[in-house]
XYZ file of C-alpha atoms in Angstrom:
576
model
C 45.160 74.397 272.912
C 44.337 73.545 269.325
C 44.850 77.164 268.247
C 48.170 77.343 270.113
C 49.365 74.246 268.242
C 48.196 75.520 264.863
C 49.866 78.903 265.442
C 53.102 76.874 265.137
C 51.938 74.967 262.028
C 54.568 74.421 259.337
C 52.080 75.725 256.745
C 52.262 79.482 257.160
C 48.700 80.046 255.882
C 47.371 77.774 258.635
C 49.563 79.490 261.218
C 48.313 82.892 260.067
C 44.642 81.872 260.359
C 45.296 80.516 263.846
C 47.159 83.656 264.882
C 44.207 85.811 263.817
C 42.086 83.882 266.332
C 43.848 85.760 269.168
C 42.931 89.121 267.609
C 39.244 88.155 267.688
C 39.410 86.555 271.129
C 40.947 89.702 272.624
C 37.752 91.615 271.802
C 35.636 89.255 273.956
C 34.958 89.876 277.685
C 36.011 86.282 278.510
C 39.490 86.699 276.984
C 41.378 87.314 280.203
C 39.770 84.398 282.072
C 40.335 81.787 279.372
C 43.821 82.893 278.319
C 45.512 83.436 281.685
C 46.541 79.783 281.980
C 48.026 79.793 278.465
C 49.668 83.213 278.597
C 53.285 82.009 278.755
C 52.834 79.697 275.760
C 50.917 82.250 273.687
C 53.378 85.065 274.409
C 56.402 82.896 273.551
C 54.821 81.717 270.302
C 53.844 85.227 269.214
C 57.351 86.545 269.929
C 58.959 83.745 267.946
C 56.616 84.267 265.000
C 57.712 87.884 264.639
C 61.079 86.588 263.400
C 59.653 84.280 260.725
C 58.434 85.168 257.212
C 61.599 87.093 256.402
C 61.086 86.737 252.684
C 57.487 87.987 253.039
C 58.293 90.950 255.232
C 59.926 92.956 252.466
C 60.491 91.839 248.882
C 64.228 91.378 248.213
C 64.202 94.328 245.823
C 63.158 96.611 248.680
C 64.106 95.159 252.030
C 67.437 93.501 251.345
C 68.961 96.379 249.404
C 70.799 98.412 252.007
C 71.447 101.519 249.858
C 68.798 102.335 247.268
C 68.646 106.134 247.314
C 70.240 106.256 243.836
C 67.684 103.812 242.387
C 65.120 105.824 240.354
C 61.623 105.772 241.849
C 58.870 104.021 239.940
C 55.618 105.890 239.294
C 53.957 103.874 242.069
C 56.746 104.781 244.491
C 56.397 108.492 243.798
C 52.692 108.708 244.663
C 51.967 109.851 248.258
C 50.838 106.363 249.208
C 49.817 106.888 252.816
C 48.158 110.264 252.535
C 44.410 110.664 252.505
C 42.650 113.988 252.138
C 41.966 115.842 255.316
C 38.495 115.483 256.807
C 37.353 117.770 259.582
C 35.327 115.960 262.247
C 33.929 116.918 265.595
C 34.600 113.584 267.199
C 38.292 114.192 266.536
C 39.717 117.711 266.371
C 41.859 116.795 263.407
C 41.849 113.778 261.205
C 44.327 113.644 258.379
C 44.860 109.943 258.175
C 41.220 109.014 257.890
C 41.331 106.204 260.454
C 40.807 108.384 263.479
C 43.092 106.166 265.516
C 45.341 109.051 266.385
C 48.628 107.227 266.284
C 49.541 107.870 262.698
C 49.616 104.195 261.692
C 47.468 104.878 258.695
C 48.529 102.013 256.489
C 45.284 100.668 255.068
C 46.379 100.955 251.473
C 46.111 97.983 249.120
C 49.838 97.307 249.187
C 49.941 96.992 252.956
C 46.848 94.789 253.135
C 48.316 92.423 250.559
C 51.489 92.167 252.671
C 49.642 90.929 255.803
C 51.624 87.968 257.069
C 52.356 85.879 260.159
C 54.971 88.319 261.441
C 52.623 91.316 261.326
C 49.728 89.304 262.734
C 51.892 88.083 265.631
C 52.901 91.653 266.460
C 49.223 92.688 266.314
C 48.356 89.768 268.635
C 50.954 90.958 271.161
C 49.490 94.456 270.908
C 45.952 93.306 271.749
C 47.142 90.914 274.465
C 49.120 93.754 276.053
C 45.954 95.855 276.094
C 44.021 93.030 277.781
C 46.598 91.894 280.373
C 48.528 95.171 280.813
C 51.445 94.793 283.274
C 50.511 91.149 284.018
C 52.011 90.264 280.634
C 55.499 91.526 281.502
C 56.784 88.784 283.864
C 56.243 86.272 281.039
C 57.596 88.566 278.323
C 60.556 90.478 279.754
C 63.126 87.638 279.957
C 62.389 86.696 276.345
C 62.357 90.331 275.229
C 65.784 91.004 276.739
C 67.204 88.000 274.910
C 65.761 89.208 271.593
C 66.718 92.884 271.918
C 70.397 92.281 272.607
C 70.850 89.291 270.274
C 73.894 89.303 267.996
C 71.908 88.155 264.958
C 70.227 91.169 263.377
C 67.045 89.300 262.324
C 66.394 88.313 265.942
C 67.242 91.771 267.281
C 64.884 93.358 264.742
C 62.015 91.136 265.908
C 62.721 92.143 269.523
C 62.431 95.821 268.591
C 59.115 95.049 266.871
C 57.812 93.249 270.006
C 58.886 96.165 272.204
C 56.907 98.551 269.984
C 53.885 96.238 269.849
C 53.424 96.161 273.653
C 53.995 99.910 274.127
C 50.355 100.960 274.397
C 49.181 98.217 276.760
C 52.260 97.878 278.978
C 53.505 101.476 279.091
C 53.280 101.860 282.879
C 55.088 98.603 283.553
C 57.798 99.416 280.993
C 58.681 102.823 282.484
C 61.397 101.501 284.869
C 63.180 99.855 281.921
C 62.972 102.753 279.451
C 66.083 104.646 280.692
C 68.084 101.638 279.480
C 65.972 100.672 276.454
C 65.521 104.080 274.813
C 69.297 104.743 274.446
C 69.629 101.194 273.039
C 66.896 101.945 270.479
C 68.555 105.258 269.564
C 71.797 103.328 268.919
C 69.784 100.909 266.739
C 68.864 103.878 264.504
C 72.487 103.712 263.312
C 72.525 99.915 262.842
C 74.191 98.624 259.674
C 70.964 96.853 258.649
C 68.251 99.015 257.096
C 65.394 96.903 258.513
C 66.707 97.391 262.052
C 66.961 101.161 261.521
C 63.453 101.244 260.069
C 61.724 99.302 262.880
C 63.638 101.308 265.517
C 62.065 104.494 264.106
C 58.596 103.016 264.613
C 59.191 101.623 268.105
C 60.706 104.895 269.354
C 57.622 106.745 268.106
C 55.478 104.404 270.244
C 57.294 105.602 273.379
C 57.226 109.284 272.387
C 55.050 110.313 275.333
C 57.657 109.115 277.807
C 60.636 110.526 275.871
C 59.198 114.031 275.684
C 58.317 114.025 279.396
C 62.007 113.627 280.347
C 64.661 116.414 280.403
C 65.363 117.104 276.688
C 69.135 116.634 276.967
C 68.738 113.032 278.154
C 66.778 111.410 275.334
C 64.893 113.851 273.119
C 67.877 115.737 271.740
C 69.916 112.626 270.803
C 66.743 111.035 269.395
C 65.892 114.031 267.192
C 69.483 114.337 266.006
C 69.590 110.667 264.989
C 66.113 110.779 263.406
C 67.205 113.696 261.231
C 70.177 111.605 260.093
C 67.738 108.834 259.185
C 65.678 111.219 257.063
C 68.937 111.489 255.082
C 69.423 107.695 255.163
C 70.835 105.808 252.187
C 67.745 103.557 252.255
C 64.362 104.923 251.131
C 62.307 102.768 253.509
C 64.305 104.132 256.432
C 63.829 107.716 255.159
C 60.086 107.093 255.099
C 60.015 105.465 258.562
C 61.963 108.411 259.992
C 59.519 110.927 258.498
C 56.585 109.036 259.986
C 58.341 108.752 263.342
C 59.151 112.453 263.322
C 55.436 113.190 262.939
C 54.575 111.337 266.119
C 56.024 113.359 269.034
C 54.330 116.635 268.046
C 50.971 114.888 267.729
C 51.514 113.014 270.970
C 52.620 115.953 273.093
C 54.083 119.419 273.033
C 57.789 119.657 272.259
C 59.939 121.737 274.631
C 60.002 125.467 274.157
C 62.902 126.956 272.267
C 62.032 125.925 268.758
C 63.205 123.224 266.442
C 66.439 124.947 265.506
C 67.718 125.059 269.081
C 66.649 121.450 269.584
C 68.619 120.019 266.681
C 71.247 122.685 266.033
C 73.731 123.078 263.214
C 72.846 122.675 259.607
C 69.919 120.437 260.545
C 67.907 123.368 261.908
C 64.348 122.281 261.469
C 63.659 119.179 259.453
C 66.647 119.700 257.148
C 65.744 116.774 254.982
C 67.537 116.472 251.671
C 65.142 114.241 249.799
C 66.125 113.608 246.221
C 63.729 114.476 243.434
C 63.884 112.165 240.485
C 63.784 114.218 237.293
C 62.323 113.127 233.983
C 65.731 111.831 232.862
C 65.924 109.575 235.915
C 68.818 111.458 237.547
C 68.704 113.409 240.791
C 66.628 116.497 240.095
C 67.761 118.590 243.044
C 66.852 119.052 246.655
C 63.212 119.370 247.671
C 63.513 120.452 251.290
C 67.147 121.474 251.736
C 68.819 123.021 254.744
C 69.247 126.691 253.990
C 69.516 129.927 255.909
C 67.037 129.652 258.723
C 66.009 126.047 258.271
C 63.887 125.032 255.305
C 65.728 126.284 252.271
C 64.093 126.624 248.875
C 65.156 124.168 246.183
C 68.357 125.391 244.495
C 68.567 126.136 240.800
C 65.697 125.959 238.361
C 64.393 122.532 239.317
C 61.439 124.182 241.015
C 59.848 124.498 237.567
C 58.928 120.825 237.628
C 55.845 119.385 239.306
C 57.728 116.095 239.797
C 58.054 115.148 243.476
C 59.774 112.555 245.599
C 57.972 109.463 246.915
C 58.700 110.688 250.448
C 57.251 114.133 249.793
C 53.821 113.174 251.119
C 55.428 111.810 254.278
C 57.506 114.957 254.742
C 54.540 117.285 254.241
C 52.418 115.270 256.678
C 55.328 115.359 259.115
C 55.818 119.128 258.723
C 52.108 119.659 259.231
C 52.352 117.895 262.611
C 55.473 119.866 263.530
C 53.811 123.185 262.647
C 50.703 122.324 264.669
C 52.822 121.406 267.708
C 55.354 124.238 267.630
C 52.810 126.913 266.662
C 54.622 130.264 266.526
C 57.916 128.441 267.189
C 57.693 127.176 263.615
C 57.675 130.722 262.174
C 61.393 130.854 261.233
C 60.939 127.795 259.017
C 57.492 128.308 257.525
C 57.916 130.688 254.564
C 59.762 128.355 252.132
C 57.430 125.508 253.131
C 54.357 127.680 252.537
C 55.704 129.017 249.249
C 56.598 125.560 247.967
C 53.047 124.337 248.646
C 51.458 127.349 246.908
C 53.771 126.883 243.915
C 52.886 123.201 243.662
C 49.142 123.949 243.738
C 49.547 126.670 241.104
C 51.569 124.487 238.727
C 49.213 121.524 239.081
C 46.203 123.743 238.260
C 48.042 125.228 235.253
C 48.943 121.757 233.991
C 45.316 120.628 234.425
C 44.104 123.622 232.432
C 46.542 122.912 229.592
C 45.471 119.269 229.556
C 41.762 120.210 229.445
C 42.354 122.548 226.511
C 44.746 120.294 224.579
C 44.465 116.699 225.857
C 46.348 115.418 222.819
C 49.412 117.581 223.627
C 49.645 117.467 227.431
C 49.509 114.788 230.110
C 46.933 114.963 232.916
C 48.616 116.055 236.172
C 48.754 113.792 239.219
C 46.664 115.758 241.713
C 47.688 113.700 244.754
C 50.628 116.016 245.402
C 48.355 119.046 245.252
C 46.054 117.452 247.845
C 48.993 116.870 250.200
C 50.104 120.486 249.665
C 46.615 121.815 250.476
C 46.573 119.741 253.653
C 49.975 121.041 254.723
C 48.725 124.606 254.162
C 45.820 123.675 256.456
C 48.307 122.440 259.030
C 50.284 125.680 258.784
C 47.131 127.802 259.167
C 46.025 125.747 262.160
C 49.475 125.727 263.769
C 50.482 129.326 263.106
C 47.047 130.869 263.670
C 47.113 134.629 263.100
C 50.816 134.466 262.184
C 49.878 132.915 258.812
C 48.227 136.204 257.785
C 51.450 137.740 256.452
C 52.104 134.682 254.271
C 48.569 134.721 252.856
C 48.849 138.466 252.180
C 51.943 137.921 250.015
C 50.506 135.066 247.952
C 47.646 134.331 245.557
C 46.311 131.443 247.650
C 42.720 132.750 247.718
C 42.591 132.778 243.893
C 44.015 129.252 243.782
C 41.571 128.113 246.464
C 38.655 129.406 244.374
C 39.824 127.112 241.534
C 40.488 124.107 243.780
C 37.006 124.377 245.329
C 35.558 123.765 241.848
C 37.856 120.893 240.883
C 36.281 117.779 239.392
C 38.159 115.528 241.838
C 36.266 115.189 245.154
C 39.452 114.806 247.219
C 40.734 118.171 245.944
C 37.455 119.874 246.932
C 37.535 118.090 250.302
C 41.012 119.433 251.153
C 40.123 122.871 249.741
C 37.156 123.264 252.089
C 39.287 122.163 255.062
C 41.845 124.835 254.140
C 39.083 127.433 253.717
C 37.821 126.688 257.237
C 41.316 126.931 258.730
C 42.038 130.207 256.916
C 38.669 131.557 258.087
C 39.719 130.920 261.687
C 43.282 132.181 261.232
C 42.978 135.261 258.970
C 39.375 136.051 257.990
C 40.455 139.468 256.704
C 41.670 137.714 253.519
C 38.684 135.372 253.222
C 35.932 137.968 253.654
C 36.368 139.704 250.249
C 35.816 136.295 248.571
C 32.666 135.253 250.472
C 30.231 136.254 247.716
C 32.086 133.962 245.287
C 32.727 131.146 247.750
C 29.261 130.690 249.276
C 27.454 129.437 246.133
C 30.241 126.848 245.651
C 29.919 125.716 249.268
C 26.147 125.445 248.845
C 26.401 123.196 245.766
C 28.800 120.869 247.623
C 26.282 120.094 250.380
C 25.729 116.735 248.724
C 25.899 113.737 251.100
C 26.769 111.415 248.215
C 30.317 112.748 248.696
C 30.346 112.472 252.469
C 33.787 113.921 253.198
C 33.372 116.804 250.753
C 29.948 117.589 252.224
C 31.363 117.333 255.741
C 34.180 119.810 255.120
C 31.997 122.261 253.174
C 29.502 122.236 256.054
C 32.246 122.828 258.621
C 33.675 125.734 256.582
C 30.210 127.364 256.370
C 29.916 127.140 260.166
C 33.308 128.810 260.664
C 32.389 131.570 258.178
C 29.108 132.127 260.094
C 30.935 132.866 263.322
C 33.152 135.428 261.595
C 30.448 137.104 259.487
C 27.816 137.573 262.192
C 24.664 139.314 260.937
C 26.350 139.905 257.555
C 25.709 136.204 256.858
C 22.029 137.033 256.214
C 22.193 137.177 252.344
C 23.664 133.657 252.210
C 21.442 131.773 254.688
C 18.862 130.537 252.163
C 21.700 129.428 249.863
C 22.662 126.678 252.312
C 19.902 126.207 254.911
C 17.517 124.031 252.865
C 20.274 121.546 251.985
C 21.490 121.392 255.597
C 17.967 120.697 256.916
C 17.483 118.032 254.232
C 20.789 116.329 255.188
C 20.018 116.289 258.910
C 16.622 114.665 258.222
C 17.984 111.925 255.953
C 17.739 108.348 257.201
C 21.102 106.701 257.843
C 23.182 106.692 254.702
C 23.817 103.088 253.560
C 27.099 101.613 254.760
C 28.100 100.813 251.172
C 27.836 104.488 250.239
C 30.044 105.395 253.179
C 32.654 102.837 252.177
C 32.641 103.789 248.512
C 32.876 107.550 248.819
C 34.674 108.361 252.050
C 38.258 107.679 253.065
C 37.142 108.010 256.678
C 35.971 105.277 259.028
C 34.290 107.590 261.518
C 30.771 106.694 262.545
C 28.024 108.063 260.335
C 26.594 110.070 263.229
C 29.709 112.115 263.863
C 30.811 112.311 260.251
C 27.656 113.223 258.400
C 25.053 114.550 260.817
C 27.016 116.527 263.375
C 28.573 119.165 261.101
C 25.112 120.052 259.637
C 23.706 120.250 263.183
C 26.559 122.487 264.338
C 26.304 124.704 261.270
C 22.499 125.042 261.499
C 22.920 126.094 265.137
C 25.597 128.610 264.198
C 23.479 130.018 261.347
C 20.649 130.486 263.873
C 23.022 132.160 266.310
C 23.988 134.912 263.839
C 20.743 135.092 261.800
C 17.922 133.819 264.068
C 15.112 135.585 262.169
C 16.009 133.701 258.983
C 16.540 130.236 260.491
C 14.015 130.073 263.383
C 10.910 129.634 261.145
C 12.283 126.198 260.122
C 12.913 125.104 263.728
C 10.173 122.463 263.761
C 11.691 120.804 260.675
C 15.046 120.047 262.280
C 14.909 120.351 266.094
C 14.473 116.616 266.851
C 17.253 115.206 264.596
C 19.370 118.189 265.682
C 19.178 117.121 269.345
C 19.715 113.415 268.705
C 22.707 113.979 266.418
C 24.550 116.212 268.889
C 23.964 114.296 272.120
C 26.917 111.920 271.529
C 29.435 114.564 270.429
C 31.883 115.705 273.097
C 31.503 119.258 274.362
C 33.646 121.865 272.612
C 33.420 125.449 271.367
C 31.646 124.448 268.151
C 28.925 122.560 270.044
C 28.671 125.442 272.544
C 28.018 128.017 269.795
C 25.442 125.735 268.149
C 23.467 125.328 271.392
C 23.527 129.090 271.941
C 22.047 129.422 268.444
C 19.225 127.009 269.263
C 18.419 128.989 272.424
C 18.199 132.232 270.441
C 15.945 130.573 267.812
C 13.608 129.173 270.493
C 13.220 132.736 271.739
C 12.193 133.826 268.236
C 9.944 130.829 267.497
C 8.931 128.954 270.704
C 6.132 127.193 268.809
C 8.772 125.340 266.812
C 9.833 123.260 269.815
C 6.487 122.656 271.541
C 6.127 119.149 270.071
């Protein structure tokens, strides 16, 4: 009762501290028993608090300006703020955001943490309560929610849309009967005159993506995609960004209908026809980054492609396109060439600028490599999504030469994304990777350094993929990597501080650091048992313990086959 009273305190700092109590309580087994009697009060308070803190939600310079597309981006705006280098894990098939939460809400940057307020905390409280009480929450919430969603005052309506998104995960089953009415209402809100309403509608619709895509496409998906594409062209940058993030969600959540993106959206918006302005050095519009052209993704017009300058939304768009490519697979082929080429060009120009800076630091500026990292990760997404179809693109480009340079970059995040791309290209088109193996393997071996956990992780994974393609031809390279892998798998748990300081990932140490070495050792033994089996006694115990909690998949299967072959060669190694 005290916490319920303080959640309504006139001092917002006190109210925020009290609101956070519900987040902690929801994690306890007793939550449901002790809160049931107070559920109506708590739900009502949380809903009301999502409408407060208007001045804290967005600074006036950002949130209250309805049309800001012509306002030049600051340097901080232009950086790909939400993107973190790709890390390959076994616990999750793909992890680009680094959180491993799978829903794309990867917002743990400093800016977002500093903006934590009562409104966001109240929405988070509703989210956790919905996951505890499930459909039991709805009788208390629905009357209030209806009042909020259809309110004439935009601030109130916006908070209702936020509440609807917050309860999506926990109350999905109970909400299904209401979605045929609510989803069209949300799609109409995408065209609201207020930018904040359009922005939050993008997010809430992405939370119900599973349901939308399960319905006949003509009913909801087609109008939703059409309106989302309009929002990517919105006059407000925050809405553009929200639309890009929302567009990423359905492909990750579920497979889009067959027939390709062009048929789905039609007209000049074939594909993600997003005209995102590039701010040139003079501050004026520098051209179109991803423009609608020919078959979908047109190349930038004119000569503006000679600049490495990119839009603040570019990271969002590339992350979005990566999701789309992975979901549509070969259906993305008509749109992939300009996207692929743009990424290769960006990597090439960034490397050239870095070389000029290293040679003449007094004459040239150091390049911002964040854009190159995003480009490498999108190339990974294309390779993963297109599979063997990416071969023709690789054949017509110098990506392997560029990859050789990126793998030796001084910035760990560049190496991390490079090794992820190498692994994906190995799976998709090994014919182009094989001629480079003699040059690549020593670099991979030197990056088996657990001080850079994510770099080490991705290098290890790439070695394992190369193993499976090379077969017995891997023999000359086994000793180059085996000693380091055995040393890593025998290390005591890496200190938590090291994990926090060097890795953008929050995965558990067991899946992040120890499993890839275990998988790769098993795969090395599968293709070259005579070389690896003599060391069996040095790694068999940590090998077994590190893999027992990893879900079964093809990588684990191949590693266990390797162990079986090695036991046949050296049974004495497992006697103890």
